[in-house]
Coordinates of C-alpha atoms and ligand atoms in Angstrom, one line a residue:
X1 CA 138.9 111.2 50.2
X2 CA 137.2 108.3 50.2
X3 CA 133.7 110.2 49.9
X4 CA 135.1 112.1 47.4
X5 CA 136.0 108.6 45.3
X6 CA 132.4 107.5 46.2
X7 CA 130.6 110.6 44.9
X8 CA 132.1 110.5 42.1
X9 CA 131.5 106.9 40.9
X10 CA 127.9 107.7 41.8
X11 CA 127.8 110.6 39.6
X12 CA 129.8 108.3 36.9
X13 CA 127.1 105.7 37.3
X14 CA 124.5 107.9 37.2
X15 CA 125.5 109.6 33.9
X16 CA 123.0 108.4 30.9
X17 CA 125.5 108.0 28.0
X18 CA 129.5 107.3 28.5
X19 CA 131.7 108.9 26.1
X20 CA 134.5 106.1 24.2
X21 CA 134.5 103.8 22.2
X22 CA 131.9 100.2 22.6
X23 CA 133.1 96.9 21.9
X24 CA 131.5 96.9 18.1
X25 CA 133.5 100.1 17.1
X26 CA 136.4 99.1 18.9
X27 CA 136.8 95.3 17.4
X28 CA 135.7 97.0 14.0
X29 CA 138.3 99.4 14.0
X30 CA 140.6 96.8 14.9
X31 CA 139.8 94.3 12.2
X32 CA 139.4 97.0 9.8
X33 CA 143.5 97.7 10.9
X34 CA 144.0 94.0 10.7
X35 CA 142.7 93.8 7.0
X36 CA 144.5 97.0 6.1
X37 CA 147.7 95.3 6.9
X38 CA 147.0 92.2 5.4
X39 CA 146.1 94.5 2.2
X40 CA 149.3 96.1 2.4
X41 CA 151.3 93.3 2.6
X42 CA 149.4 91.8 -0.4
X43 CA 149.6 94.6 -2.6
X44 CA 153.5 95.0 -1.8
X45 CA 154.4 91.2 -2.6
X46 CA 151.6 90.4 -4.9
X47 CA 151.7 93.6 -7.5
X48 CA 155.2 95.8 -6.8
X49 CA 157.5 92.9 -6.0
X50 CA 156.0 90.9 -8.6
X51 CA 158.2 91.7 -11.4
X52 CA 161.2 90.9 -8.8
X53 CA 160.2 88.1 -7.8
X54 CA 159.4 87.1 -11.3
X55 CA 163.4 87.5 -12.7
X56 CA 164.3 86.0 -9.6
X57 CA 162.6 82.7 -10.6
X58 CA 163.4 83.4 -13.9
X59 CA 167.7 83.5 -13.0
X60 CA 167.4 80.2 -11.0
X61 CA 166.0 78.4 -13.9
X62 CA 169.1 79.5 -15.4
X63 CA 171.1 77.8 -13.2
X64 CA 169.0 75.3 -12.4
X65 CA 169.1 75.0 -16.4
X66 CA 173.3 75.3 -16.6
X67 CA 173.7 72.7 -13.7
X68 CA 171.7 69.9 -15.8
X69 CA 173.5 70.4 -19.0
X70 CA 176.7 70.9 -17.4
X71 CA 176.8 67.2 -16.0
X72 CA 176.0 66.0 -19.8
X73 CA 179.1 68.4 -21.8
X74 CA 181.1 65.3 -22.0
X75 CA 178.3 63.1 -22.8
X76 CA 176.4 61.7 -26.3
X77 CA 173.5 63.0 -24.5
X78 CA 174.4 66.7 -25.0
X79 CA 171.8 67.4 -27.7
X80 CA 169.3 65.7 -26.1
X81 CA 169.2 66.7 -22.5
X82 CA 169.9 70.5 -24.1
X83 CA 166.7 69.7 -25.6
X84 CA 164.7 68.2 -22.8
X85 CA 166.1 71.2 -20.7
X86 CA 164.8 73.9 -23.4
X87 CA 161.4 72.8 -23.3
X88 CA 161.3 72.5 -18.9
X89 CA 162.4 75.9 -18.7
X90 CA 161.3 77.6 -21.9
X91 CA 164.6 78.7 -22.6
X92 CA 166.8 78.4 -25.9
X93 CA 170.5 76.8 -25.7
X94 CA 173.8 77.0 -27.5
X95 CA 177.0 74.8 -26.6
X96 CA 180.1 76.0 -27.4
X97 CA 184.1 73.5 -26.8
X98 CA 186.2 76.7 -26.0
X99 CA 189.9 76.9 -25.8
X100 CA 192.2 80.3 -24.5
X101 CA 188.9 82.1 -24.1
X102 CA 187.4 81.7 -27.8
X103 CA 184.8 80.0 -28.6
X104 CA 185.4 77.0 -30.9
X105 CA 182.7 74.0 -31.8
X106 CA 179.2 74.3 -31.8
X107 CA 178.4 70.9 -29.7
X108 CA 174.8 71.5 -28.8
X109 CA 172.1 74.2 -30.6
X110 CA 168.0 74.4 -29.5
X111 CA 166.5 77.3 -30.7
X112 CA 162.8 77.2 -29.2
X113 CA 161.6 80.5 -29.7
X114 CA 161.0 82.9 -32.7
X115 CA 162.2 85.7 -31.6
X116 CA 165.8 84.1 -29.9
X117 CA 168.5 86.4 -30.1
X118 CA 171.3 84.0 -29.7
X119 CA 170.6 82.2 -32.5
X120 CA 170.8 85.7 -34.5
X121 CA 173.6 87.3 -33.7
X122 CA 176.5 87.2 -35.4
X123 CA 179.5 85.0 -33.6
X124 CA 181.7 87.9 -33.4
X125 CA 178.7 89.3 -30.7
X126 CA 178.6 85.8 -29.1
X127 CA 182.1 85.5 -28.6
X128 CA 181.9 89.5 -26.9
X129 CA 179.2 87.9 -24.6
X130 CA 181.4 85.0 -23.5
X131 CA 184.3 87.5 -22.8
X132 CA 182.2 89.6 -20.4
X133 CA 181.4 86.3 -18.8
X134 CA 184.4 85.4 -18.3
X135 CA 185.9 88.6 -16.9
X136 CA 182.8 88.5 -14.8
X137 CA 184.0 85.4 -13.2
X138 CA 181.7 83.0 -15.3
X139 CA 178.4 83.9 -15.5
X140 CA 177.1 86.6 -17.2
X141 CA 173.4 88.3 -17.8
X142 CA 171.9 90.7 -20.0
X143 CA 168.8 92.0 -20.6
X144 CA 167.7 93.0 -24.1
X145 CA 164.3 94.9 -24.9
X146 CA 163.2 94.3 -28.6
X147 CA 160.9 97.5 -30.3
X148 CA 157.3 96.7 -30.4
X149 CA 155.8 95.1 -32.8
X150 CA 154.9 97.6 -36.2
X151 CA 153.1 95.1 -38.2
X152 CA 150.9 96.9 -40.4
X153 CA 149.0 94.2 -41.9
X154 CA 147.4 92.6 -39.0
X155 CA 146.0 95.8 -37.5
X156 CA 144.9 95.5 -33.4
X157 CA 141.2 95.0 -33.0
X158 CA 141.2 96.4 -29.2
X159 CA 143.0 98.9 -27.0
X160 CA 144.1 96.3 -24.9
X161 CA 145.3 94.3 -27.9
X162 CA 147.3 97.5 -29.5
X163 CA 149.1 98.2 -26.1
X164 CA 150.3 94.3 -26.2
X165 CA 151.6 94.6 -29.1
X166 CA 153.0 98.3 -28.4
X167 CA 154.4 96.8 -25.2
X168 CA 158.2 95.5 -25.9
X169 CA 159.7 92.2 -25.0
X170 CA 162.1 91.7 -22.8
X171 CA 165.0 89.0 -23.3
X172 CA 167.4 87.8 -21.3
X173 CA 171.0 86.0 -22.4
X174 CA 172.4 83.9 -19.6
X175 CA 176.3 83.2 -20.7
X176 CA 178.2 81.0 -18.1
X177 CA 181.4 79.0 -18.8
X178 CA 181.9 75.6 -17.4
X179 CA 184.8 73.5 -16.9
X180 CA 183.8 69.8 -17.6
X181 CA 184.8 66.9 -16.5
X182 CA 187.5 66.6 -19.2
X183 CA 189.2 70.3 -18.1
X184 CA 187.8 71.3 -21.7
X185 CA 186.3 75.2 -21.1
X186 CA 182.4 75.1 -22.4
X187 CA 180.3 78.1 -23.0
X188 CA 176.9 77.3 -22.3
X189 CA 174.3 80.1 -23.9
X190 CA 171.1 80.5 -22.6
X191 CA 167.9 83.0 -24.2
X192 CA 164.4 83.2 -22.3
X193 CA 161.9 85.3 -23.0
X194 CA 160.6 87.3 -19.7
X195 CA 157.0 87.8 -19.7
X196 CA 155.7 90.9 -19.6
X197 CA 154.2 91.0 -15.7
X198 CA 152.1 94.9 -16.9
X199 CA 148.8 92.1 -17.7
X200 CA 149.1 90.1 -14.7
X201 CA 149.8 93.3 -12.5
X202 CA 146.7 94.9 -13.7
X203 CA 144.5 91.1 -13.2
X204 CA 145.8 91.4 -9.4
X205 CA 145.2 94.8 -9.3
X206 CA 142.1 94.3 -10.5
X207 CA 141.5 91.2 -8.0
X208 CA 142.8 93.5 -5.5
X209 CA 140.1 95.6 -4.8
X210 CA 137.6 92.5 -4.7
X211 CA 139.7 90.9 -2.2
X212 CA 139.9 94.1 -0.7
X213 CA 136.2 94.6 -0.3
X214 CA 135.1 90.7 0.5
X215 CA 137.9 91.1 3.5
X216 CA 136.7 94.2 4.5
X217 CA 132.8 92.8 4.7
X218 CA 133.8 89.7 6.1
X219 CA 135.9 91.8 9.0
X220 CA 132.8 93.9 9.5
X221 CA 130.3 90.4 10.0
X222 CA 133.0 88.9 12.7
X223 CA 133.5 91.9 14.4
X224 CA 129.5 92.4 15.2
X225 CA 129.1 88.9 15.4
X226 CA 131.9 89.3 18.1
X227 CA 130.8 92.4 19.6
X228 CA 127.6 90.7 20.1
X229 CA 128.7 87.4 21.8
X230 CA 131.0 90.1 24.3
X231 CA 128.5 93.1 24.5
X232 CA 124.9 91.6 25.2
X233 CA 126.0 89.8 28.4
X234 CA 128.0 92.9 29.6
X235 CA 124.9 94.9 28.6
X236 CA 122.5 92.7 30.5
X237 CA 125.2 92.1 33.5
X238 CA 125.4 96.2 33.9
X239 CA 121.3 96.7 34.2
X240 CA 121.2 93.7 36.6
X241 CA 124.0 95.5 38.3
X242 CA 121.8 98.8 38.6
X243 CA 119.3 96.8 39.8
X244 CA 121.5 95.7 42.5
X245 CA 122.6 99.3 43.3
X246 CA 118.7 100.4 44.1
X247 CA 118.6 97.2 46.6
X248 CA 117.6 94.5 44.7
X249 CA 119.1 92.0 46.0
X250 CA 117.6 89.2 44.5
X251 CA 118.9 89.7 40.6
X252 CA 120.5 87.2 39.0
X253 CA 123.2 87.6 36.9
X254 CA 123.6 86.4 33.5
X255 CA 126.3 83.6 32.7
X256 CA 126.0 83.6 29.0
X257 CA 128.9 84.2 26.7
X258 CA 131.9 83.3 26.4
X259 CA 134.8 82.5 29.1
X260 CA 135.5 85.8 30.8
X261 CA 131.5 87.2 30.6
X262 CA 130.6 83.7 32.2
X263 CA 133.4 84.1 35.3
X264 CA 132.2 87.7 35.7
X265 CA 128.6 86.7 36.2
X266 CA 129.1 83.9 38.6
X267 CA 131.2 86.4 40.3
X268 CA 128.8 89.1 40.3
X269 CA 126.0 86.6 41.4
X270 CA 128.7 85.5 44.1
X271 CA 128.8 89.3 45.1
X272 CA 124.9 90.0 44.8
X273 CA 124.4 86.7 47.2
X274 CA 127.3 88.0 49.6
X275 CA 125.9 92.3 49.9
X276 CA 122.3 90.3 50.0
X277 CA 123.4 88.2 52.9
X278 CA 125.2 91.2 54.6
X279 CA 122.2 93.4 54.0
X280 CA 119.8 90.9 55.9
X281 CA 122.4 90.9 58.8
X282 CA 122.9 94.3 59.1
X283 CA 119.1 94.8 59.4
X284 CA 119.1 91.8 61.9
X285 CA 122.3 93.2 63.6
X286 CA 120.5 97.0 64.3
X287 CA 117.0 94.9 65.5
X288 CA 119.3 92.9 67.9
X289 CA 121.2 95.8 69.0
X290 CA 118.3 97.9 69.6
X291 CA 116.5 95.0 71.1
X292 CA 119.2 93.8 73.2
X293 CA 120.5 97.4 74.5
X294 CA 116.8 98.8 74.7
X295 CA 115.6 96.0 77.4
X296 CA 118.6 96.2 79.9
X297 CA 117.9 100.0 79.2
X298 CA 114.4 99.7 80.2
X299 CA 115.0 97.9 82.8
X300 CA 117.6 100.2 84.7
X301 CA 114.9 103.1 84.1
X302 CA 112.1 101.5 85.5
X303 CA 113.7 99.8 88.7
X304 CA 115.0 103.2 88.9
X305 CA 111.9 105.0 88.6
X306 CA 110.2 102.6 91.2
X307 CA 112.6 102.8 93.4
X308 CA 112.8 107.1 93.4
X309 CA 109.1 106.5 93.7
X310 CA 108.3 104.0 96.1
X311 CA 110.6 104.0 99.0
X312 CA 109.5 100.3 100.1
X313 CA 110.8 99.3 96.8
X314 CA 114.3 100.3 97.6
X315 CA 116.1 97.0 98.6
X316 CA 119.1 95.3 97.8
X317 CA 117.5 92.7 95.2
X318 CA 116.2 95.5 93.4
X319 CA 119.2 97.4 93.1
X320 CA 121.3 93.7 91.8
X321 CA 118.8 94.2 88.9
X322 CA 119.6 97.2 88.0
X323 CA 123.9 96.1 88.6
X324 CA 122.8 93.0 86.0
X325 CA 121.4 94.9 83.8
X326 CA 124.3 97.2 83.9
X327 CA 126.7 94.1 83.4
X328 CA 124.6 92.8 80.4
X329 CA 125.2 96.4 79.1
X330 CA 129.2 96.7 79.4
X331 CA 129.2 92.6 78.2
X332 CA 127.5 93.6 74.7
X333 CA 129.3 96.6 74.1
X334 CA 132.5 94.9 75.4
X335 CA 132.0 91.7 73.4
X336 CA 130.6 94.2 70.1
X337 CA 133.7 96.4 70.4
X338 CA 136.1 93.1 70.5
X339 CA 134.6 91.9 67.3
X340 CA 135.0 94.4 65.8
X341 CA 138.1 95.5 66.5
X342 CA 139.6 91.7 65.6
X343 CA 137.6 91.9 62.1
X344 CA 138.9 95.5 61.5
X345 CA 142.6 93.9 62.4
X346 CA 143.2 96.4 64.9
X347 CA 143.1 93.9 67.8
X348 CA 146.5 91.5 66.6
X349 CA 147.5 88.4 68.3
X350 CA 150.3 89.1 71.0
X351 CA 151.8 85.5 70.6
X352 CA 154.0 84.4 74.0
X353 CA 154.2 80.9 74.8
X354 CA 152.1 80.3 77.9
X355 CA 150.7 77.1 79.9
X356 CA 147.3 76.9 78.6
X357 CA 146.2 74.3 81.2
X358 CA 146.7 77.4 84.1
X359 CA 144.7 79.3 81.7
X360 CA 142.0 76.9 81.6
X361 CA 142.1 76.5 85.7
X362 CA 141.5 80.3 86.0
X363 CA 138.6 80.1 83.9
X364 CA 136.9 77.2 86.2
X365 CA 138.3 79.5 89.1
X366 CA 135.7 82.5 88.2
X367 CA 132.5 79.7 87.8
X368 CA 133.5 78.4 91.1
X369 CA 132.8 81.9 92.6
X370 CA 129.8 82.3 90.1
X371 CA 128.2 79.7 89.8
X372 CA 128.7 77.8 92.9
X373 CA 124.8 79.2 94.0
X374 CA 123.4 77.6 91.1
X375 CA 124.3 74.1 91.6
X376 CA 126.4 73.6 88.6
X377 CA 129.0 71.2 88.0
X378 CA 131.9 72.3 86.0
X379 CA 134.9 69.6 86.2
X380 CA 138.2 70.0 84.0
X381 CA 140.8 66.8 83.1
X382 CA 144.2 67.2 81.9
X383 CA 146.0 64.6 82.1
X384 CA 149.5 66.9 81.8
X385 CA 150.2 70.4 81.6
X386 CA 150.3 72.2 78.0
X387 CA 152.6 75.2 76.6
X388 CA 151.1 77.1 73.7
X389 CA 152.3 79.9 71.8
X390 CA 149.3 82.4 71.7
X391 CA 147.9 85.8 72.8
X392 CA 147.1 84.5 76.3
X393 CA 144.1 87.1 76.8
X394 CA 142.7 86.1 73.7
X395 CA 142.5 82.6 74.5
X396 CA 141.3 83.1 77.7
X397 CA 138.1 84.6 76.3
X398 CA 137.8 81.6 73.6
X399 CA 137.6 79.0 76.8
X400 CA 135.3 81.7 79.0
X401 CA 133.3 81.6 75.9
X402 CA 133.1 78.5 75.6
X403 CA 132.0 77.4 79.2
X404 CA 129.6 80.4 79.1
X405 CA 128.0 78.7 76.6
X406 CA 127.9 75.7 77.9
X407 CA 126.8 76.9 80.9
X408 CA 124.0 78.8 79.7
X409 CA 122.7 75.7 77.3
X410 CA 123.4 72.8 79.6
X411 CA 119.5 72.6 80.8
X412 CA 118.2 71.2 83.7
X413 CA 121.3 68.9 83.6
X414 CA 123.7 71.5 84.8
X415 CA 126.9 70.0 84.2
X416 CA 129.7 71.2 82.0
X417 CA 133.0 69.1 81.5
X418 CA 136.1 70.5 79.8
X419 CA 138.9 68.4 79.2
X420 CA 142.4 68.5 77.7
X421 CA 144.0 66.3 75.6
X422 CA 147.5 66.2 74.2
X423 CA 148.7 64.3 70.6
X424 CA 150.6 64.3 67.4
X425 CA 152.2 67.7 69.0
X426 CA 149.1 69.6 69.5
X427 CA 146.8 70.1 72.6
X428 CA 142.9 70.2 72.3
X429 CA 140.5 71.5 74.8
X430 CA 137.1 70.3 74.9
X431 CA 134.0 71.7 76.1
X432 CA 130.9 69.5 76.5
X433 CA 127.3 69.8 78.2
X434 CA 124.4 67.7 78.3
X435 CA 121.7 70.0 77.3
X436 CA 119.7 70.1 74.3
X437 CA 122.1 70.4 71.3
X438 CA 122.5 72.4 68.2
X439 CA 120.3 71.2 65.5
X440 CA 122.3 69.9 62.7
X441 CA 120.4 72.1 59.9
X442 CA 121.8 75.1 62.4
X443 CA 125.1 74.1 62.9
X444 CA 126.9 76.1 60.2
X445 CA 125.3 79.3 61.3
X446 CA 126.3 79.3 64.9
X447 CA 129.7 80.8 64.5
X448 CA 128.1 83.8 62.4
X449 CA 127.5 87.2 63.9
X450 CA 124.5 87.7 65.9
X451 CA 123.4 84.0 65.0
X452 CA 121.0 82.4 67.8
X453 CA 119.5 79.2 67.3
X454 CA 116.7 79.8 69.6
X455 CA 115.5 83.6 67.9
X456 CA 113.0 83.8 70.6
X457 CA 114.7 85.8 73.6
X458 CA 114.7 83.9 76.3
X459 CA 116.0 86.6 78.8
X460 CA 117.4 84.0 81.3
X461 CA 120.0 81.9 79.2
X462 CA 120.3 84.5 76.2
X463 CA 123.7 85.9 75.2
X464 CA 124.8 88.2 73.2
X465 CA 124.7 86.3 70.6
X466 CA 128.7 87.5 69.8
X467 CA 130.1 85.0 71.6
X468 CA 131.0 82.3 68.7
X469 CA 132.0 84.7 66.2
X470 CA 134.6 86.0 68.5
X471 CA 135.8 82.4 69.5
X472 CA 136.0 81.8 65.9
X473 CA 137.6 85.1 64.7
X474 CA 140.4 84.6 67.4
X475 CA 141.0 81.3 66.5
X476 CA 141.2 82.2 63.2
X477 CA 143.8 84.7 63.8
X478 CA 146.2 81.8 65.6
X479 CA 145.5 79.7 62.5
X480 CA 143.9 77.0 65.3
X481 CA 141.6 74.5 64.1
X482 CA 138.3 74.3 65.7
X483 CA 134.8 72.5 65.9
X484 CA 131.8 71.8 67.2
X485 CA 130.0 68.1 67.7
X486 CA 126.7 68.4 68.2
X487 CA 123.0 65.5 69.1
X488 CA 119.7 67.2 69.7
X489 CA 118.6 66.1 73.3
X490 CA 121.9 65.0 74.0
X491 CA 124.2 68.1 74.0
X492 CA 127.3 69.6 72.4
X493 CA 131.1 69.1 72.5
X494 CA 132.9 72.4 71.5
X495 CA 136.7 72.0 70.7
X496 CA 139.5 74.3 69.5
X497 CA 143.3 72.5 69.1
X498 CA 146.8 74.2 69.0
X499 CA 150.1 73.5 68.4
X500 CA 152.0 72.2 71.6
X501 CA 154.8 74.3 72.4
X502 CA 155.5 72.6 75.5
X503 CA 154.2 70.2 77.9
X504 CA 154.5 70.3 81.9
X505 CA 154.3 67.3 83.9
X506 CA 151.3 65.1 85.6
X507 CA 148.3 67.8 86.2
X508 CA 145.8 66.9 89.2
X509 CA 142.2 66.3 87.9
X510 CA 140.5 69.1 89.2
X511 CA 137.4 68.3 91.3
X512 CA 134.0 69.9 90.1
X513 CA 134.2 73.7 90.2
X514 CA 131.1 74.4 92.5
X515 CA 128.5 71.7 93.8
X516 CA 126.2 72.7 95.6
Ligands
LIG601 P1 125.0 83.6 72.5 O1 125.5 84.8 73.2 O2 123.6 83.7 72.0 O3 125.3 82.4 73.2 P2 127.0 82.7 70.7 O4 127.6 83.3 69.5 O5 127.9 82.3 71.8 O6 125.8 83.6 71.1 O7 126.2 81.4 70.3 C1 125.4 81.4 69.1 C2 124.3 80.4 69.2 O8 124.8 79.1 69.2 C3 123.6 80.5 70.6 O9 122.6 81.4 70.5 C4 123.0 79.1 70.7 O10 121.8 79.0 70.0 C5 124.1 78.2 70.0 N1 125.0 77.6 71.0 C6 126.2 78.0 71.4 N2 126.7 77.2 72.3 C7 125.8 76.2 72.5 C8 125.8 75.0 73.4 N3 126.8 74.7 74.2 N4 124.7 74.3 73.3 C9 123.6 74.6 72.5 N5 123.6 75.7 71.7 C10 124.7 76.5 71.7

């Protein structure tokens, strides 16, 4: 399956052209929808809804109109707010007193326009207009077209001109009756003259299709000025990522752009710098293997060899070499199949609480047998006894570990002290020698896979160079903090700490494990 899912991203990434949509046609066809909308919401409220919107304004100047004059009926100030309010809203007025639904008196009369129908009509008509207000519930409106205009002597001079004056006009009588502040009834006339929206539609409709166009270009200029500030990193990013998939690891990854492009590059960069680094350790990781597995290898053959050869040569010292050399074997592919079997999360903590002091004491227990021919001195205080809730096997590597390897880079010195210490609820165990340190420059490496400070093999201290990564990885896995304090010439301290999960009472202080 997951070849399958492989092959075919290969062939995907192999393939010269992709079919789709790029960024430029994608944001143009969206701003191109974008502007279409805005378009059609122009043209509906700017050119159909115009003449609507226009009688709308026009009706609430009428009231606005009828509400000013009807605070003035009682007042000597009729005439002349009638008059101030014809010329604000364009409109022409009649007052009327009326009593039992006729009109009376004439109180107020503004007749601002030439072609006002109210002021020509007879009264018999006015009086019908304020009877349909009334039985309306006091406000009435009509709309009256007058004929075009058939004046022969001043003949129109251009088409546009002719289909003005062909064009009719369209009045409108407002007719509302008011109460005033006196209980008298008032009719209050009103005639405005609505302006024919046909030239203004056609000005808009006209402007329309420039707005239209200048939109539309200025859509198409921010959507490849866009497309460009989002594309040309991508574009670059992708062939620096080809580069990468041919193996060169040393690409660097554009940042440019905006937000998103930036993040993606220091990502990719991150990525390159990680598949780089994993590259170089795989290739050191197969030349260690082969090195480390060849030489035990060649070993066993040749003492072998010699001794099916040679029969002098068949002695007991010759045949420990080849038992070594068998041990070294089973340690590296022991300690490689651990690793990776904690990495792969296949080898999981079993976590019972356990006294991690005894735990310790075994571990001095097998370097009192094997080291006691050596003349090492491996010593271990605690001043009490500590429970800890862990995978007991697991820790018991971390501490063999960890006095292996002080063991093996004590020097000439040849001692090795571990101690325990418990505070604040947590225990630590400390492993320190006196041999020649960890350079400080080296110090972050050591826990790594196959890492060695010294790269020359040195075949009698050597390791397999696993040990560290495993402490680390199961120390990891208990969430345990750990450490290393290291001074060239002087030697290292090597500490992990748990949480306490219970202590014991007053331990001995165990006397060196082997002196000899
Ligand atoms: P190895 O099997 O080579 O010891 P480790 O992973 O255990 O591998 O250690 C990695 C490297 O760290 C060692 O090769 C050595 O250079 C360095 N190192 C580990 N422990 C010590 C120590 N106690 N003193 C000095 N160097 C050490």
């Amino acid at each position: 399956m997951a070849q399958k899912v492989k092959k075919k991203r290969a062939e995907r990434a192999g393939r010269k052209s992709f079919p789709g949509l790029g960024i430029m046609a994608r944001l143009m066809l969206s701003f191109t929808a974008v502007v279409a909308v805005m378009l059609v919401i122009l043209w509906i409220f700017q050119i159909l809804l115009l003449d609507f919107f226009y009688e709308r304004t026009k009706m609430r100047e009428f009231t606005e109109a009828n509400r000013t004059i009807s605070g003035y009926l009682t007042s000597d100030r009729l005439e002349d707010t009638c008059y101030n309010v014809a010329i604000q809203y364009d409109v022409c007025i009649r007052v009327f007193a009326c009593s039992g639904g006729s009109l009376r008196k004439e109180l107020a009369s503004v007749d601002a326009s030439q072609s006002c129908i109210i002021h020509h009509i007879p009264n018999g008509t006015l009086q019908t207009y304020y009877s349909n207000s009334l039985s309306e519930g006091g406000t009435w409106v009509t709309r009256i077209t007058i004929g075009s205009s058939e004046d022969e002597s001043d003949p129109p001079e251009t088409r546009e001109e002719e289909r003005l004056l062909r064009t009719p006009k369209v009045m409108a009588i407002d007719v509302r009756s008011v109460t005033g502040a006196d209980g008298t009834e008032y009719a209050v006339f009103m005639n405005a003259e609505f302006t024919p929206m046909y030239t203004v539609t056609q000005t808009l409709g006209r402007l329309f299709w420039w707005i239209a166009a200048a939109l539309l270009i200025i859509a198409f200029a921010l959507a490849y000025f866009f497309s460009l500030q989002i594309s040309r990193p991508l574009e670059k990013m992708n062939e620096s990522a080809k580069s990468l998939a041919a193996g060169n690891y040393d690409i660097e990854f554009s940042s440019a752009g905006c937000r998103e492009t930036r993040e993606l590059g220091e990502t990719l960069n991150y990525a390159a710098d990680e598949i780089s680094k994993s590259d170089h350790l795989q290739k050191e990781l197969i030349a260690n293997i082969s090195h480390d597995l060849r030489t035990p290898l060649t070993m066993i053959a040749g003492y072998s060899e010699i001794m099916r050869d040679i029969p002098s040569e068949r002695s007991a010292e010759n045949v420990q070499v080849i038992i070594d050399e068998s041990n070294r074997l089973t340690s590296l592919v022991n300690d490689m199949l651990d690793l990776s079997r904690i990495r792969a999360g296949t080898k999981l903590p079993d976590r019972l609480e356990f006294n991690l002091t005894e735990t310790v004491r075994e571990v001095m227990q097998r370097y009192a047998v094997l080291v006691a021919h050596d003349g090492y001195k491996i010593s271990f205080e605690a001043a009490s006894d500590a429970c800890v809730c862990a995978d007991r096997t697991m820790m018991l590597q971390v501490v063999y570990n960890l006095i292996n390897n002080a063991v093996n880079y004590c020097g000439e010195d040849k001692t090795v002290l571990v101690s325990q210490s418990v505070s604040g609820g947590r225990v630590r165990v400390t492993v320190t020698d006196h041999g020649e340190g960890i350079p400080p420059e080296e110090i972050g490496n050591i826990w790594d896979r196959y890492y060695k400070v010294d790269r020359v093999h040195r075949r009698a201290r050597i390791g397999t160079g696993l040990g560290l990564s495993i402490v680390r990885n199961i120390l990891q896995l208990h969430g345990a903090s750990f450490g290393v304090e290291s001074t060239r010439g002087c030697g290292s301290s090597f500490w992990f700490e748990l949480p306490v999960a219970s202590t014991g009472g007053e331990a001995e202080v165990l006397p060196p494990a082997s002196i000899q």
